[in-house]
PDB file of C-alpha atoms in Angstrom:
ATOM      1  CA  UNK A1216     -26.433  -9.222   5.511  1.00  0.00           C
ATOM      2  CA  UNK A1217     -26.568  -5.226   4.921  1.00  0.00           C
ATOM      3  CA  UNK A1218     -28.996  -3.736   3.497  1.00  0.00           C
ATOM      4  CA  UNK A1219     -28.747  -2.984  -0.605  1.00  0.00           C
ATOM      5  CA  UNK A1220     -29.749   0.711   0.207  1.00  0.00           C
ATOM      6  CA  UNK A1221     -26.264   0.907   2.192  1.00  0.00           C
ATOM      7  CA  UNK A1222     -24.444  -1.571  -0.183  1.00  0.00           C
ATOM      8  CA  UNK A1223     -24.816   0.325  -3.360  1.00  0.00           C
ATOM      9  CA  UNK A1224     -23.541   3.494  -2.276  1.00  0.00           C
ATOM     10  CA  UNK A1225     -20.864   1.913  -0.734  1.00  0.00           C
ATOM     11  CA  UNK A1226     -20.278   0.170  -3.629  1.00  0.00           C
ATOM     12  CA  UNK A1227     -19.532   3.299  -5.642  1.00  0.00           C
ATOM     13  CA  UNK A1228     -17.515   4.567  -3.253  1.00  0.00           C
ATOM     14  CA  UNK A1229     -15.077   1.521  -3.714  1.00  0.00           C
ATOM     15  CA  UNK A1230     -15.334   1.570  -7.945  1.00  0.00           C
ATOM     16  CA  UNK A1231     -14.643   5.642  -7.231  1.00  0.00           C
ATOM     17  CA  UNK A1232     -11.416   4.814  -4.358  1.00  0.00           C
ATOM     18  CA  UNK A1233     -10.503   1.701  -6.867  1.00  0.00           C
ATOM     19  CA  UNK A1234      -9.959   4.246  -9.422  1.00  0.00           C
ATOM     20  CA  UNK A1235      -8.286   7.111  -7.655  1.00  0.00           C
ATOM     21  CA  UNK A1236      -5.964   4.477  -6.526  1.00  0.00           C
ATOM     22  CA  UNK A1237      -4.984   3.307  -9.946  1.00  0.00           C
ATOM     23  CA  UNK A1238      -4.392   6.674 -11.088  1.00  0.00           C
ATOM     24  CA  UNK A1239      -2.294   7.286  -8.213  1.00  0.00           C
ATOM     25  CA  UNK A1240      -0.190   4.492  -8.730  1.00  0.00           C
ATOM     26  CA  UNK A1241       0.503   5.417 -11.891  1.00  0.00           C
ATOM     27  CA  UNK A1242       0.894   8.653 -11.551  1.00  0.00           C
ATOM     28  CA  UNK A1243       2.820   9.104  -8.230  1.00  0.00           C
ATOM     29  CA  UNK A1244       4.341   5.400  -8.122  1.00  0.00           C
ATOM     30  CA  UNK A1245       3.113   5.428  -4.713  1.00  0.00           C
ATOM     31  CA  UNK A1246       0.794   2.199  -4.596  1.00  0.00           C
ATOM     32  CA  UNK A1247      -2.830   1.998  -3.770  1.00  0.00           C
ATOM     33  CA  UNK A1248      -2.437   0.769  -0.590  1.00  0.00           C
ATOM     34  CA  UNK A1249      -1.851   3.564   1.493  1.00  0.00           C
ATOM     35  CA  UNK A1250      -5.555   4.988   0.391  1.00  0.00           C
ATOM     36  CA  UNK A1251      -6.919   1.535   0.170  1.00  0.00           C
ATOM     37  CA  UNK A1252      -6.512   0.946   3.837  1.00  0.00           C
ATOM     38  CA  UNK A1253      -8.370   3.869   5.280  1.00  0.00           C
ATOM     39  CA  UNK A1254     -11.059   3.134   1.958  1.00  0.00           C
ATOM     40  CA  UNK A1255     -12.064  -0.279   3.867  1.00  0.00           C
ATOM     41  CA  UNK A1256     -11.554   0.391   7.094  1.00  0.00           C
ATOM     42  CA  UNK A1257     -14.577   3.194   6.431  1.00  0.00           C
ATOM     43  CA  UNK A1258     -16.195   1.406   4.330  1.00  0.00           C
ATOM     44  CA  UNK A1259     -16.477  -2.009   6.586  1.00  0.00           C
ATOM     45  CA  UNK A1260     -17.168   0.235   9.621  1.00  0.00           C
ATOM     46  CA  UNK A1261     -20.473   1.636   8.049  1.00  0.00           C
ATOM     47  CA  UNK A1262     -21.337  -1.781   7.219  1.00  0.00           C
ATOM     48  CA  UNK A1263     -21.005  -2.023  11.119  1.00  0.00           C
ATOM     49  CA  UNK A1264     -17.997  -4.215  11.063  1.00  0.00           C
ATOM     50  CA  UNK A1265     -15.852  -2.965  14.140  1.00  0.00           C
ATOM     51  CA  UNK A1266     -14.477  -6.173  15.583  1.00  0.00           C
ATOM     52  CA  UNK A1267     -10.668  -6.339  17.356  1.00  0.00           C
ATOM     53  CA  UNK A1268      -9.483  -7.732  13.829  1.00  0.00           C
ATOM     54  CA  UNK A1269     -11.127  -5.348  11.352  1.00  0.00           C
ATOM     55  CA  UNK A1270      -7.582  -3.239  10.452  1.00  0.00           C
ATOM     56  CA  UNK A1271      -6.292  -7.151   9.791  1.00  0.00           C
ATOM     57  CA  UNK A1272      -8.557  -7.537   7.131  1.00  0.00           C
ATOM     58  CA  UNK A1273      -8.138  -4.273   5.377  1.00  0.00           C
ATOM     59  CA  UNK A1274      -4.503  -4.574   5.241  1.00  0.00           C
ATOM     60  CA  UNK A1275      -4.998  -8.709   3.887  1.00  0.00           C
ATOM     61  CA  UNK A1276      -7.495  -7.306   1.249  1.00  0.00           C
ATOM     62  CA  UNK A1277      -5.115  -4.862   0.529  1.00  0.00           C
ATOM     63  CA  UNK A1278      -1.994  -6.594  -0.337  1.00  0.00           C
ATOM     64  CA  UNK A1279      -4.860  -9.043  -2.423  1.00  0.00           C
ATOM     65  CA  UNK A1280      -5.388  -6.334  -4.927  1.00  0.00           C
ATOM     66  CA  UNK A1281      -1.343  -5.498  -4.733  1.00  0.00           C
ATOM     67  CA  UNK A1282      -0.490  -9.191  -5.853  1.00  0.00           C
ATOM     68  CA  UNK A1283      -2.518  -8.550  -9.434  1.00  0.00           C
ATOM     69  CA  UNK A1284      -1.683  -4.615  -9.456  1.00  0.00           C
ATOM     70  CA  UNK A1285       2.115  -5.501  -9.134  1.00  0.00           C
ATOM     71  CA  UNK A1286       2.075  -8.181 -12.032  1.00  0.00           C
ATOM     72  CA  UNK A1287       0.426  -6.031 -14.253  1.00  0.00           C
ATOM     73  CA  UNK A1288       2.909  -3.139 -13.597  1.00  0.00           C
ATOM     74  CA  UNK A1289       6.267  -5.241 -12.933  1.00  0.00           C
ATOM     75  CA  UNK A1290       5.880  -6.052 -16.803  1.00  0.00           C
ATOM     76  CA  UNK A1291       4.416  -3.624 -18.427  1.00  0.00           C
ATOM     77  CA  UNK A1292       7.425  -1.257 -16.911  1.00  0.00           C
ATOM     78  CA  UNK A1293       9.943  -4.663 -18.132  1.00  0.00           C
ATOM     79  CA  UNK A1294       8.765  -4.187 -21.513  1.00  0.00           C
ATOM     80  CA  UNK A1295       9.982  -1.010 -21.692  1.00  0.00           C
ATOM     81  CA  UNK A1296      13.305  -2.431 -19.703  1.00  0.00           C
ATOM     82  CA  UNK A1297      12.751   0.032 -16.806  1.00  0.00           C
ATOM     83  CA  UNK A1298      13.161  -2.711 -14.248  1.00  0.00           C
ATOM     84  CA  UNK A1299      16.427  -3.522 -11.993  1.00  0.00           C
ATOM     85  CA  UNK A1300      16.789  -7.024 -11.852  1.00  0.00           C
ATOM     86  CA  UNK A1301      19.760  -6.825 -10.136  1.00  0.00           C
ATOM     87  CA  UNK A1302      18.662  -4.946  -7.156  1.00  0.00           C
ATOM     88  CA  UNK A1303      15.132  -6.954  -7.337  1.00  0.00           C
ATOM     89  CA  UNK A1304      16.691 -10.132  -6.887  1.00  0.00           C
ATOM     90  CA  UNK A1305      19.198  -9.323  -4.187  1.00  0.00           C
ATOM     91  CA  UNK A1306      16.718  -7.731  -2.091  1.00  0.00           C
ATOM     92  CA  UNK A1307      13.241 -10.251  -2.734  1.00  0.00           C
ATOM     93  CA  UNK A1308      14.546 -12.686  -0.185  1.00  0.00           C
ATOM     94  CA  UNK A1309      14.764 -10.172   2.688  1.00  0.00           C
ATOM     95  CA  UNK A1310      11.781  -8.607   1.396  1.00  0.00           C
ATOM     96  CA  UNK A1311       9.810 -11.609   1.865  1.00  0.00           C
ATOM     97  CA  UNK A1312      10.995 -12.723   5.352  1.00  0.00           C
ATOM     98  CA  UNK A1313      10.517  -9.506   6.653  1.00  0.00           C
ATOM     99  CA  UNK A1314       6.760  -9.828   4.777  1.00  0.00           C
ATOM    100  CA  UNK A1315       6.469 -13.037   6.710  1.00  0.00           C
ATOM    101  CA  UNK A1316       7.572 -11.856   9.701  1.00  0.00           C
ATOM    102  CA  UNK A1317       4.858  -8.654   9.290  1.00  0.00           C
ATOM    103  CA  UNK A1318       1.820 -10.903   8.824  1.00  0.00           C
ATOM    104  CA  UNK A1319       2.861 -12.778  11.980  1.00  0.00           C
ATOM    105  CA  UNK A1320       2.960  -9.690  14.183  1.00  0.00           C
ATOM    106  CA  UNK A1321      -0.003  -8.289  12.412  1.00  0.00           C
ATOM    107  CA  UNK A1322      -2.049 -11.296  13.261  1.00  0.00           C
ATOM    108  CA  UNK A1323      -1.777 -11.024  16.853  1.00  0.00           C
ATOM    109  CA  UNK A1324      -2.549  -6.976  17.152  1.00  0.00           C
ATOM    110  CA  UNK A1325      -5.362  -5.454  17.982  1.00  0.00           C
ATOM    111  CA  UNK A1326      -6.981  -3.048  15.346  1.00  0.00           C
ATOM    112  CA  UNK A1327      -6.565  -0.188  17.082  1.00  0.00           C
ATOM    113  CA  UNK A1328      -2.412  -0.310  17.372  1.00  0.00           C
ATOM    114  CA  UNK A1329      -2.576  -1.406  13.942  1.00  0.00           C
ATOM    115  CA  UNK A1330      -4.214   1.834  12.918  1.00  0.00           C
ATOM    116  CA  UNK A1331      -1.744   3.660  15.115  1.00  0.00           C
ATOM    117  CA  UNK A1332       1.200   2.079  13.203  1.00  0.00           C
ATOM    118  CA  UNK A1333      -0.473   2.497  10.109  1.00  0.00           C
ATOM    119  CA  UNK A1334      -0.964   6.325  11.769  1.00  0.00           C
ATOM    120  CA  UNK A1335       2.528   6.879  12.496  1.00  0.00           C
ATOM    121  CA  UNK A1336       3.982   5.313   9.174  1.00  0.00           C
ATOM    122  CA  UNK A1337       1.645   7.402   6.965  1.00  0.00           C
ATOM    123  CA  UNK A1338       2.455  10.446   8.485  1.00  0.00           C
ATOM    124  CA  UNK A1339       6.526   9.884   8.108  1.00  0.00           C
ATOM    125  CA  UNK A1340       5.656   8.597   3.981  1.00  0.00           C
ATOM    126  CA  UNK A1341       3.567  11.803   3.394  1.00  0.00           C
ATOM    127  CA  UNK A1342       6.123  14.489   5.335  1.00  0.00           C
ATOM    128  CA  UNK A1343       8.625  12.843   3.124  1.00  0.00           C
ATOM    129  CA  UNK A1344       6.439  13.166  -0.195  1.00  0.00           C
ATOM    130  CA  UNK A1345       5.715  16.866   1.077  1.00  0.00           C
ATOM    131  CA  UNK A1346       9.318  18.023   1.830  1.00  0.00           C
ATOM    132  CA  UNK A1347      11.656  15.694   0.337  1.00  0.00           C
ATOM    133  CA  UNK A1348      13.922  16.569  -2.103  1.00  0.00           C
ATOM    134  CA  UNK A1349      14.995  14.552  -5.681  1.00  0.00           C
ATOM    135  CA  UNK A1350      18.229  15.499  -5.045  1.00  0.00           C
ATOM    136  CA  UNK A1351      19.139  13.954  -1.629  1.00  0.00           C
ATOM    137  CA  UNK A1352      21.345  11.069  -0.950  1.00  0.00           C
ATOM    138  CA  UNK A1353      22.372   8.490   1.536  1.00  0.00           C
ATOM    139  CA  UNK A1354      24.494   6.716  -0.801  1.00  0.00           C
ATOM    140  CA  UNK A1355      25.541   6.618  -4.752  1.00  0.00           C
ATOM    141  CA  UNK A1356      24.400   3.014  -5.107  1.00  0.00           C
ATOM    142  CA  UNK A1357      22.138   0.584  -3.205  1.00  0.00           C
ATOM    143  CA  UNK A1358      23.178  -0.866   0.180  1.00  0.00           C
ATOM    144  CA  UNK A1359      24.578  -4.879   0.178  1.00  0.00           C
ATOM    145  CA  UNK A1360      25.751  -6.917   3.193  1.00  0.00           C
ATOM    146  CA  UNK A1361      25.349  -6.431   6.399  1.00  0.00           C
ATOM    147  CA  UNK A1362      23.488  -2.912   5.672  1.00  0.00           C
ATOM    148  CA  UNK A1363      21.002  -4.798   2.798  1.00  0.00           C
ATOM    149  CA  UNK A1364      20.549  -7.590   5.257  1.00  0.00           C
ATOM    150  CA  UNK A1365      18.700  -5.329   8.025  1.00  0.00           C
ATOM    151  CA  UNK A1366      16.648  -2.845   5.613  1.00  0.00           C
ATOM    152  CA  UNK A1367      15.181  -5.502   3.085  1.00  0.00           C
ATOM    153  CA  UNK A1368      13.203  -7.000   6.076  1.00  0.00           C
ATOM    154  CA  UNK A1369      12.240  -3.625   7.427  1.00  0.00           C
ATOM    155  CA  UNK A1370      10.489  -2.805   3.966  1.00  0.00           C
ATOM    156  CA  UNK A1371       9.119  -6.057   3.665  1.00  0.00           C
ATOM    157  CA  UNK A1372       7.461  -6.080   7.234  1.00  0.00           C
ATOM    158  CA  UNK A1373       6.692  -2.806   7.475  1.00  0.00           C
ATOM    159  CA  UNK A1374       4.771  -2.394   4.182  1.00  0.00           C
ATOM    160  CA  UNK A1375       2.731  -5.595   5.530  1.00  0.00           C
ATOM    161  CA  UNK A1376       1.792  -3.361   8.700  1.00  0.00           C
ATOM    162  CA  UNK A1377       0.708  -0.997   6.547  1.00  0.00           C
ATOM    163  CA  UNK A1378      -0.999  -3.465   3.757  1.00  0.00           C
ATOM    164  CA  UNK A1379       0.891  -1.775   0.681  1.00  0.00           C
ATOM    165  CA  UNK A1380       3.116  -2.713  -1.797  1.00  0.00           C
ATOM    166  CA  UNK A1381       6.783  -1.591  -2.621  1.00  0.00           C
ATOM    167  CA  UNK A1382       6.560   2.036  -3.624  1.00  0.00           C
ATOM    168  CA  UNK A1383       5.826   3.723  -0.315  1.00  0.00           C
ATOM    169  CA  UNK A1384       9.000   2.838   0.776  1.00  0.00           C
ATOM    170  CA  UNK A1385      10.983   1.005  -2.249  1.00  0.00           C
ATOM    171  CA  UNK A1386      11.093   4.145  -4.301  1.00  0.00           C
ATOM    172  CA  UNK A1387      12.192   7.023  -1.792  1.00  0.00           C
ATOM    173  CA  UNK A1388      14.594   4.418  -0.642  1.00  0.00           C
ATOM    174  CA  UNK A1389      16.167   3.610  -4.586  1.00  0.00           C
ATOM    175  CA  UNK A1390      16.039   6.854  -5.163  1.00  0.00           C
ATOM    176  CA  UNK A1391      18.186   8.259  -2.002  1.00  0.00           C
ATOM    177  CA  UNK A1392      20.675   5.254  -2.840  1.00  0.00           C
ATOM    178  CA  UNK A1393      21.165   7.130  -6.253  1.00  0.00           C
ATOM    179  CA  UNK A1394      18.321   4.764  -9.011  1.00  0.00           C
ATOM    180  CA  UNK A1395      16.907   7.223 -11.204  1.00  0.00           C
ATOM    181  CA  UNK A1396      12.754   7.695 -10.711  1.00  0.00           C
ATOM    182  CA  UNK A1397      11.453   5.880 -13.197  1.00  0.00           C
ATOM    183  CA  UNK A1398      13.762   2.347 -12.812  1.00  0.00           C
ATOM    184  CA  UNK A1399      12.934   2.897  -9.077  1.00  0.00           C
ATOM    185  CA  UNK A1400       9.213   3.044  -9.739  1.00  0.00           C
ATOM    186  CA  UNK A1401       9.996  -0.210 -11.977  1.00  0.00           C
ATOM    187  CA  UNK A1402      11.812  -2.076  -9.653  1.00  0.00           C
ATOM    188  CA  UNK A1403       9.736  -1.371  -6.682  1.00  0.00           C
ATOM    189  CA  UNK A1404       6.330  -2.471  -8.410  1.00  0.00           C
ATOM    190  CA  UNK A1405       8.524  -6.359  -7.787  1.00  0.00           C
ATOM    191  CA  UNK A1406       8.736  -5.291  -4.395  1.00  0.00           C
ATOM    192  CA  UNK A1407       5.582  -5.189  -4.379  1.00  0.00           C
ATOM    193  CA  UNK A1408       5.010  -8.416  -5.471  1.00  0.00           C
ATOM    194  CA  UNK A1409       7.327  -9.867  -3.169  1.00  0.00           C
ATOM    195  CA  UNK A1410       5.334  -8.306   0.052  1.00  0.00           C
ATOM    196  CA  UNK A1411       1.765  -9.006  -0.829  1.00  0.00           C
ATOM    197  CA  UNK A1412       1.958 -12.651  -2.339  1.00  0.00           C
ATOM    198  CA  UNK A1413       3.697 -13.863   1.235  1.00  0.00           C
ATOM    199  CA  UNK A1414       1.286 -11.627   2.992  1.00  0.00           C
ATOM    200  CA  UNK A1415      -2.032 -12.693   1.636  1.00  0.00           C
ATOM    201  CA  UNK A1416      -0.541 -16.765   2.492  1.00  0.00           C
ATOM    202  CA  UNK A1417      -0.267 -15.446   5.926  1.00  0.00           C
ATOM    203  CA  UNK A1418      -3.484 -13.300   5.880  1.00  0.00           C
ATOM    204  CA  UNK A1419      -5.133 -16.330   4.021  1.00  0.00           C
ATOM    205  CA  UNK A1420      -4.573 -18.932   7.159  1.00  0.00           C
ATOM    206  CA  UNK A1421      -5.938 -16.242   9.954  1.00  0.00           C
ATOM    207  CA  UNK A1422      -9.284 -17.192  11.273  1.00  0.00           C
ATOM    208  CA  UNK A1423     -10.883 -13.881  11.846  1.00  0.00           C
ATOM    209  CA  UNK A1424     -13.782 -12.690  14.567  1.00  0.00           C
ATOM    210  CA  UNK A1425     -17.145 -12.589  13.067  1.00  0.00           C
ATOM    211  CA  UNK A1426     -18.088  -9.366  14.664  1.00  0.00           C
ATOM    212  CA  UNK A1427     -14.395  -8.206  12.294  1.00  0.00           C
ATOM    213  CA  UNK A1428     -15.592  -9.857   9.162  1.00  0.00           C
ATOM    214  CA  UNK A1429     -17.763  -8.858   6.152  1.00  0.00           C
ATOM    215  CA  UNK A1430     -20.044 -11.069   3.914  1.00  0.00           C
ATOM    216  CA  UNK A1431     -17.414 -13.005   1.172  1.00  0.00           C
ATOM    217  CA  UNK A1432     -14.550 -12.613   3.209  1.00  0.00           C
ATOM    218  CA  UNK A1433     -12.230 -15.743   3.108  1.00  0.00           C
ATOM    219  CA  UNK A1434      -9.554 -15.873   5.648  1.00  0.00           C
ATOM    220  CA  UNK A1435      -8.821 -12.283   6.411  1.00  0.00           C
ATOM    221  CA  UNK A1436      -9.083 -10.941   2.658  1.00  0.00           C
ATOM    222  CA  UNK A1437     -12.609  -9.779   1.676  1.00  0.00           C
ATOM    223  CA  UNK A1438     -13.257 -10.884  -1.909  1.00  0.00           C
ATOM    224  CA  UNK A1439     -16.051  -8.140  -3.274  1.00  0.00           C
ATOM    225  CA  UNK A1440     -13.170  -5.258  -1.946  1.00  0.00           C
ATOM    226  CA  UNK A1441     -11.044  -7.308  -3.796  1.00  0.00           C
ATOM    227  CA  UNK A1442     -13.020  -7.768  -6.885  1.00  0.00           C
ATOM    228  CA  UNK A1443     -14.057  -4.167  -6.818  1.00  0.00           C
ATOM    229  CA  UNK A1444     -10.565  -2.520  -6.646  1.00  0.00           C
ATOM    230  CA  UNK A1445      -8.734  -4.686  -8.735  1.00  0.00           C
ATOM    231  CA  UNK A1446     -11.188  -4.361 -11.593  1.00  0.00           C
ATOM    232  CA  UNK A1447     -11.099  -0.621 -11.285  1.00  0.00           C
ATOM    233  CA  UNK A1448      -7.562  -0.292 -11.039  1.00  0.00           C
ATOM    234  CA  UNK A1449      -6.628  -2.538 -13.679  1.00  0.00           C
ATOM    235  CA  UNK A1450      -8.578   0.059 -15.870  1.00  0.00           C
ATOM    236  CA  UNK A1451      -7.189   3.508 -14.557  1.00  0.00           C
ATOM    237  CA  UNK A1452      -3.580   3.070 -13.636  1.00  0.00           C
ATOM    238  CA  UNK A1453      -2.476   3.306 -17.520  1.00  0.00           C
ATOM    239  CA  UNK A1454      -4.294   7.020 -17.198  1.00  0.00           C
ATOM    240  CA  UNK A1455      -2.391   7.866 -14.490  1.00  0.00           C
ATOM    241  CA  UNK A1456       1.374   6.919 -16.584  1.00  0.00           C
ATOM    242  CA  UNK A1457      -0.211   9.233 -19.337  1.00  0.00           C
ATOM    243  CA  UNK A1458      -0.506  12.051 -17.162  1.00  0.00           C
ATOM    244  CA  UNK A1459       2.736  11.425 -15.795  1.00  0.00           C
ATOM    245  CA  UNK A1460       4.268  11.899 -18.961  1.00  0.00           C
ATOM    246  CA  UNK A1461       1.797  14.543 -20.238  1.00  0.00           C
ATOM    247  CA  UNK A1462       2.509  17.008 -17.188  1.00  0.00           C
ATOM    248  CA  UNK A1463       4.405  17.779 -14.101  1.00  0.00           C
ATOM    249  CA  UNK A1464       3.462  15.472 -11.250  1.00  0.00           C
ATOM    250  CA  UNK A1465       5.269  17.344  -8.263  1.00  0.00           C
ATOM    251  CA  UNK A1466       2.174  19.986  -7.553  1.00  0.00           C
ATOM    252  CA  UNK A1467       0.264  16.759  -7.485  1.00  0.00           C
ATOM    253  CA  UNK A1468       2.415  14.851  -5.089  1.00  0.00           C
ATOM    254  CA  UNK A1469       2.708  17.668  -2.968  1.00  0.00           C
ATOM    255  CA  UNK A1470      -1.395  17.882  -2.237  1.00  0.00           C
ATOM    256  CA  UNK A1471      -1.139  14.446  -2.151  1.00  0.00           C
ATOM    257  CA  UNK A1472       1.341  14.412   1.058  1.00  0.00           C
ATOM    258  CA  UNK A1473      -1.083  16.644   2.672  1.00  0.00           C
ATOM    259  CA  UNK A1474      -4.329  14.222   1.943  1.00  0.00           C
ATOM    260  CA  UNK A1475      -2.075  11.463   3.098  1.00  0.00           C
ATOM    261  CA  UNK A1476      -1.064  13.844   6.051  1.00  0.00           C
ATOM    262  CA  UNK A1477      -4.764  14.177   7.230  1.00  0.00           C
ATOM    263  CA  UNK A1478      -5.285  10.745   6.792  1.00  0.00           C
ATOM    264  CA  UNK A1479      -2.696   9.850   8.999  1.00  0.00           C
ATOM    265  CA  UNK A1480      -3.835  11.871  11.803  1.00  0.00           C
ATOM    266  CA  UNK A1481      -7.307  10.836  11.423  1.00  0.00           C
ATOM    267  CA  UNK A1482      -6.085   7.254  11.969  1.00  0.00           C
ATOM    268  CA  UNK A1483      -4.136   8.283  14.577  1.00  0.00           C
ATOM    269  CA  UNK A1484      -7.349   9.946  16.440  1.00  0.00           C
ATOM    270  CA  UNK A1485      -9.003   6.640  15.569  1.00  0.00           C
ATOM    271  CA  UNK A1486      -6.355   4.636  17.345  1.00  0.00           C
ATOM    272  CA  UNK A1487      -6.536   6.389  20.432  1.00  0.00           C
ATOM    273  CA  UNK A1488     -10.287   6.657  20.780  1.00  0.00           C
ATOM    274  CA  UNK A1489     -11.041  10.399  19.918  1.00  0.00           C
TER     275      UNK A1489
END
């Protein structure tokens, strides 16, 4: 068990990260998972856990927090009539299938490989946030038929490999297909739940090497980090929503894009052992 002198600063760090992730989710419509995964990785490494499955613990714990925050977010958005249930119901089966496949693949990859995958995908998300334009369109409505059959599992699969919910891929996808941004953010919260539930169930059944397993880890989910993050995000997410309605979030979105690209570069550096 790590010494209290090490645990207390890390507890403070996780509280701050949880608060930041909650505000970020409410303000920009980007799930906190994209911040939580690298934060967990750093925290667990400081505690001395650097085994080959450390990234699986980070992904699983992040997805576990998303189960709780997504339920709250969907309920809140639904009260305002913002959730597009037609899109959610038609895309959910494919997303869930992709999430299950994502868990199966992630469970068999080494931590450094998952770091590299996270780095590449986070770079793409960051560049889109930094340079994307609201007027960009790939179509006038959400894809159906064969396109949906391919794209919906892809959303679930890539999200699980990053340990994130529906915001990072779902919001741009819907925005590019002419779904109003507030409706896209609300519906993407539902995507997050569909991604996280099968993801967490799969990771709970994963046997994790002791060198990758911080204290109080069940399956691949660390219960301490889960409890801290959920408590903070439930408090601070409404603050982000209020900020989004009282200010222009675009400049902050650009700043976060730079931050995300730097995080991606750091993850790629670590995956190559530098």
